[in-house]
GROMACS .gro file of C-alpha atoms in nm:
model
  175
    1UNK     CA    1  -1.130  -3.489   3.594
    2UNK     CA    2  -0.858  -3.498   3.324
    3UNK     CA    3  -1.115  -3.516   3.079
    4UNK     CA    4  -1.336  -3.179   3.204
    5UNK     CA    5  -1.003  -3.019   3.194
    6UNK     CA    6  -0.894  -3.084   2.852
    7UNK     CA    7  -1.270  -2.985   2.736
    8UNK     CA    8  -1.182  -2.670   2.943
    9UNK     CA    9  -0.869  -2.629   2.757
   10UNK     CA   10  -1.048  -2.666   2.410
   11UNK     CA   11  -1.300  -2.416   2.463
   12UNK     CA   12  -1.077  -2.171   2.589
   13UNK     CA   13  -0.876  -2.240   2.273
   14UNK     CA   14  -1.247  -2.220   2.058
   15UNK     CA   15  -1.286  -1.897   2.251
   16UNK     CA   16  -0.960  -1.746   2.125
   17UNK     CA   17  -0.983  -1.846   1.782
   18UNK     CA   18  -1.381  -1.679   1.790
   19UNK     CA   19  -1.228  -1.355   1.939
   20UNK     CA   20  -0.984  -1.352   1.699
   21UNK     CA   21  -1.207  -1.459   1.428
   22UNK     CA   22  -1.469  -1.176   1.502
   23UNK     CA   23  -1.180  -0.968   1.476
   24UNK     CA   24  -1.043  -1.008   1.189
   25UNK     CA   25  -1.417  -0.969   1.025
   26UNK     CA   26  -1.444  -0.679   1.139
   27UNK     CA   27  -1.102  -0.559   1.028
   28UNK     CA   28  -1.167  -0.630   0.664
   29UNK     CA   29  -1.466  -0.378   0.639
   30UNK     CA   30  -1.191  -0.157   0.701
   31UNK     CA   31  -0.947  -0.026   0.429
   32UNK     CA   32  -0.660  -0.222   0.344
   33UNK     CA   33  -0.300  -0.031   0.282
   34UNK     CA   34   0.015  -0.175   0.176
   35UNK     CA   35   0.342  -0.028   0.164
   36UNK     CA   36   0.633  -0.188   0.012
   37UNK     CA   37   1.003  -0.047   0.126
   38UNK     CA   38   1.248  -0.118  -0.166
   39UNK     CA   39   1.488   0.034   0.073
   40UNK     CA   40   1.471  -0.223   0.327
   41UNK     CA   41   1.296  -0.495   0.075
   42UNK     CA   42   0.992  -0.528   0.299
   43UNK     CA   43   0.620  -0.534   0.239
   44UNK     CA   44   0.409  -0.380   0.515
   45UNK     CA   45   0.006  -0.454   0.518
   46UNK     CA   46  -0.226  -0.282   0.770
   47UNK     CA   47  -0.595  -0.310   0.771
   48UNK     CA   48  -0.829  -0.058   0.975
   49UNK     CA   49  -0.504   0.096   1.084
   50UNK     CA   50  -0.371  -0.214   1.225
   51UNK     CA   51  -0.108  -0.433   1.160
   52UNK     CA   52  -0.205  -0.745   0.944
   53UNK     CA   53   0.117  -0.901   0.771
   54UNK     CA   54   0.458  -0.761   0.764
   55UNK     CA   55   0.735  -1.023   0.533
   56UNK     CA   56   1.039  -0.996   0.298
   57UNK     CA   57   1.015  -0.902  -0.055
   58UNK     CA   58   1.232  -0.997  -0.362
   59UNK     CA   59   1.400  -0.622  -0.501
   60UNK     CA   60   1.534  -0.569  -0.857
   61UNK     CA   61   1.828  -0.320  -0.748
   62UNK     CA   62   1.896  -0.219  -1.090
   63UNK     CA   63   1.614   0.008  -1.081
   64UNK     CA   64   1.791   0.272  -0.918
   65UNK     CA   65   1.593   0.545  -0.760
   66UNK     CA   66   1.225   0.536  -0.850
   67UNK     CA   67   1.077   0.772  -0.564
   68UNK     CA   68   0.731   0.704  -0.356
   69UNK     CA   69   0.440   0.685  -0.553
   70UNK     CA   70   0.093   0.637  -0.356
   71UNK     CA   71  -0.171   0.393  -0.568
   72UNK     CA   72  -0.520   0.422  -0.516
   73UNK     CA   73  -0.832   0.170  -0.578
   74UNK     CA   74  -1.099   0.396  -0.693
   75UNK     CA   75  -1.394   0.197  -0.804
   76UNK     CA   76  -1.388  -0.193  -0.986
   77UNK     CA   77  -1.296  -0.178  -1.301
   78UNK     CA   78  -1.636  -0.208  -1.528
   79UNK     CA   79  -1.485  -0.427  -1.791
   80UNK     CA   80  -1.334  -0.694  -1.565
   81UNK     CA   81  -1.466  -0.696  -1.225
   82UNK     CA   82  -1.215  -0.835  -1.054
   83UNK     CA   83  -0.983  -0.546  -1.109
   84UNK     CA   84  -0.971  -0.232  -1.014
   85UNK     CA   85  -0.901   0.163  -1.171
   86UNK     CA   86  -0.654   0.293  -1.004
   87UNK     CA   87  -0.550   0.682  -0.932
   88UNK     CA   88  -0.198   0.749  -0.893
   89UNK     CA   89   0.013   1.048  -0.732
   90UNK     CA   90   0.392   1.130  -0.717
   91UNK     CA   91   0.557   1.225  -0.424
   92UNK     CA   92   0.867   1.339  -0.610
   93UNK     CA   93   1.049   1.720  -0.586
   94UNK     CA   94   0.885   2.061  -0.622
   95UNK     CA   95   0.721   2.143  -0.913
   96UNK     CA   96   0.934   2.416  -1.134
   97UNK     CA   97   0.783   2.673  -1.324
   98UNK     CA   98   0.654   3.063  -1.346
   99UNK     CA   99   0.428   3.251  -1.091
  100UNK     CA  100   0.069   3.363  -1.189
  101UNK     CA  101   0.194   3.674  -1.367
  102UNK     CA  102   0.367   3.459  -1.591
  103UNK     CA  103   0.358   3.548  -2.015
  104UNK     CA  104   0.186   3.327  -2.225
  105UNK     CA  105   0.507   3.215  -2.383
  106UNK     CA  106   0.621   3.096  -1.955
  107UNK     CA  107   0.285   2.926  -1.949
  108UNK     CA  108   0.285   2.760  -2.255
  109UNK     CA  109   0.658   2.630  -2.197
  110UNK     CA  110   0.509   2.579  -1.804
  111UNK     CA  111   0.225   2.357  -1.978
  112UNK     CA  112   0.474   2.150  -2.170
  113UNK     CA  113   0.656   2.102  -1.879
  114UNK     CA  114   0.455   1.992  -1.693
  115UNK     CA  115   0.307   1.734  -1.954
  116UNK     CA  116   0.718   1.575  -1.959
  117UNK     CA  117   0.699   1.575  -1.568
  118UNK     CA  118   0.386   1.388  -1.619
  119UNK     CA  119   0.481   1.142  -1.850
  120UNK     CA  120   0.826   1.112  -1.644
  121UNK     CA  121   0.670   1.070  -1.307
  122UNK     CA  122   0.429   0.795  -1.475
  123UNK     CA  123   0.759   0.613  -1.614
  124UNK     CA  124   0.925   0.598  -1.275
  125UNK     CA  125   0.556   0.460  -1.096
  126UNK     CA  126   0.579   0.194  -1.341
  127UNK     CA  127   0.937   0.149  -1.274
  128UNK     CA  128   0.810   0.165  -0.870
  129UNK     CA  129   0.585  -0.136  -0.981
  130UNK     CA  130   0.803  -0.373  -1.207
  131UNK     CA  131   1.079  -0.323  -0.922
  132UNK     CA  132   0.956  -0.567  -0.670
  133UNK     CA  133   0.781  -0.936  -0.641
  134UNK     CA  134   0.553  -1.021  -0.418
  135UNK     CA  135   0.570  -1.366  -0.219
  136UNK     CA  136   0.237  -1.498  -0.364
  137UNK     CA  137   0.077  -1.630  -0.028
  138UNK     CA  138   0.135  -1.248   0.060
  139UNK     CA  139  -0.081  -1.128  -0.307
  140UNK     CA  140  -0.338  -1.388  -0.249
  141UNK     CA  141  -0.378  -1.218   0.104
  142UNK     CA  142  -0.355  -0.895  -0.059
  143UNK     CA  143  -0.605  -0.959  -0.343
  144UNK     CA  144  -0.846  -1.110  -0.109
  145UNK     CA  145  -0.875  -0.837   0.093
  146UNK     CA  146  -0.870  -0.545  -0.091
  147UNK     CA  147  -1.140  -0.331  -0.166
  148UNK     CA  148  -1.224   0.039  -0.353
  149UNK     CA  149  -1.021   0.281  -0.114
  150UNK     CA  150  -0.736   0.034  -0.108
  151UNK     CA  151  -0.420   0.230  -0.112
  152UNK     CA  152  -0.049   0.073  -0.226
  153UNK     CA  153   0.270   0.342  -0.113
  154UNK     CA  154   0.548   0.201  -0.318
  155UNK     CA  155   0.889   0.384  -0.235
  156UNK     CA  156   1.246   0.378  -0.206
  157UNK     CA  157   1.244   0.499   0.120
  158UNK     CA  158   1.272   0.315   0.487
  159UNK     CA  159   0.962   0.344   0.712
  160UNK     CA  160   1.052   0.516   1.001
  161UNK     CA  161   0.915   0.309   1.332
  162UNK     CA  162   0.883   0.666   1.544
  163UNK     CA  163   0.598   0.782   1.277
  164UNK     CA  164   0.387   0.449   1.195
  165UNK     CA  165   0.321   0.286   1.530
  166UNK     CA  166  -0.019   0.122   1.616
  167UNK     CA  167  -0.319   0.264   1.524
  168UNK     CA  168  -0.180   0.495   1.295
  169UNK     CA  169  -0.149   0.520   0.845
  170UNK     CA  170   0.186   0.459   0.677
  171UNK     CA  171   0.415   0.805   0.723
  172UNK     CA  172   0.680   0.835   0.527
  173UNK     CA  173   0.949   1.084   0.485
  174UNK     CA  174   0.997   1.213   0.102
  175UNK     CA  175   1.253   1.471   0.206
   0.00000   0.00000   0.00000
């Protein structure tokens, strides 16, 4: 009898793990999207909306304010395979500059300024980047995972538990 029921207890345990298993399989078709707090020095990972990791992170404070900047795998890099290109986009303050019935001399100084906007908003993503390490079980998770359409939110900001419960993308506030 003692030895049915610790059988019973192992397949029940089997079961689990093949539930879970099946799972998780079917989680990593989904897209993978990380978001790493420098506020509260926390990396957040969520796959098919739901939650796969969350764990501390090591923060370089001297970096100061470097905004939330969303990172996006478009398509494997075609030189190295195991890399991806990646589009990026600023969430930083309202764009300043003339209306539509602007001169050419407002456009022109419009262009330029939005060229050094440019140019700043890349030098504060790759301050985002170098402002943070990763735990490397964490990356290895990370980099096994992730796929084209894999997003990384890197931002100085907290992430509010009322906006990102289950089943739901990263929300954060950038105002």
């Amino acid at each position: 009898v003692a030895e049915v029921r610790d059988v019973q207890t192992r397949l029940r345990s089997a079961q689990s793990a093949l539930i879970e298993a099946n799972k998780d399989l079917a989680r990593r078709n989904k897209p993978l999207s990380v978001l790493i707090s420098l506020k509260t020095e926390r990396i957040y990972v969520r796959q098919g909306f739901e939650p796969v990791l969350e764990a501390p992170i090591a923060v370089d404070r001297t970096a100061g304010k470097v905004g939330t900047h969303v990172f996006t795998a478009m398509k494997y890099d075609e030189r190295e395979p195991d890399k991806f290109q990646w589009l990026h986009v600023s969430a930083q303050g309202a764009a300043i500059g003339g209306g539509d019935d602007a001169d050419e001399g407002s456009r022109k100084k419009k262009r330029e300024a939005d060229t050094r906007r440019s140019a700043g908003s890349v030098q504060q993503a790759m301050a985002a980047l170098n402002a943070f390490e990763i735990p490397d079980d964490v990356l290895d998770l990370i980099m096994e995972r992730a796929r084209p359409g894999a997003s990384l939110i890197v931002s100085d900001r907290a992430l509010h538990n009322n906006e990102n419960g289950p089943g739901t993308e990263f929300t954060l506030l950038t105002r």
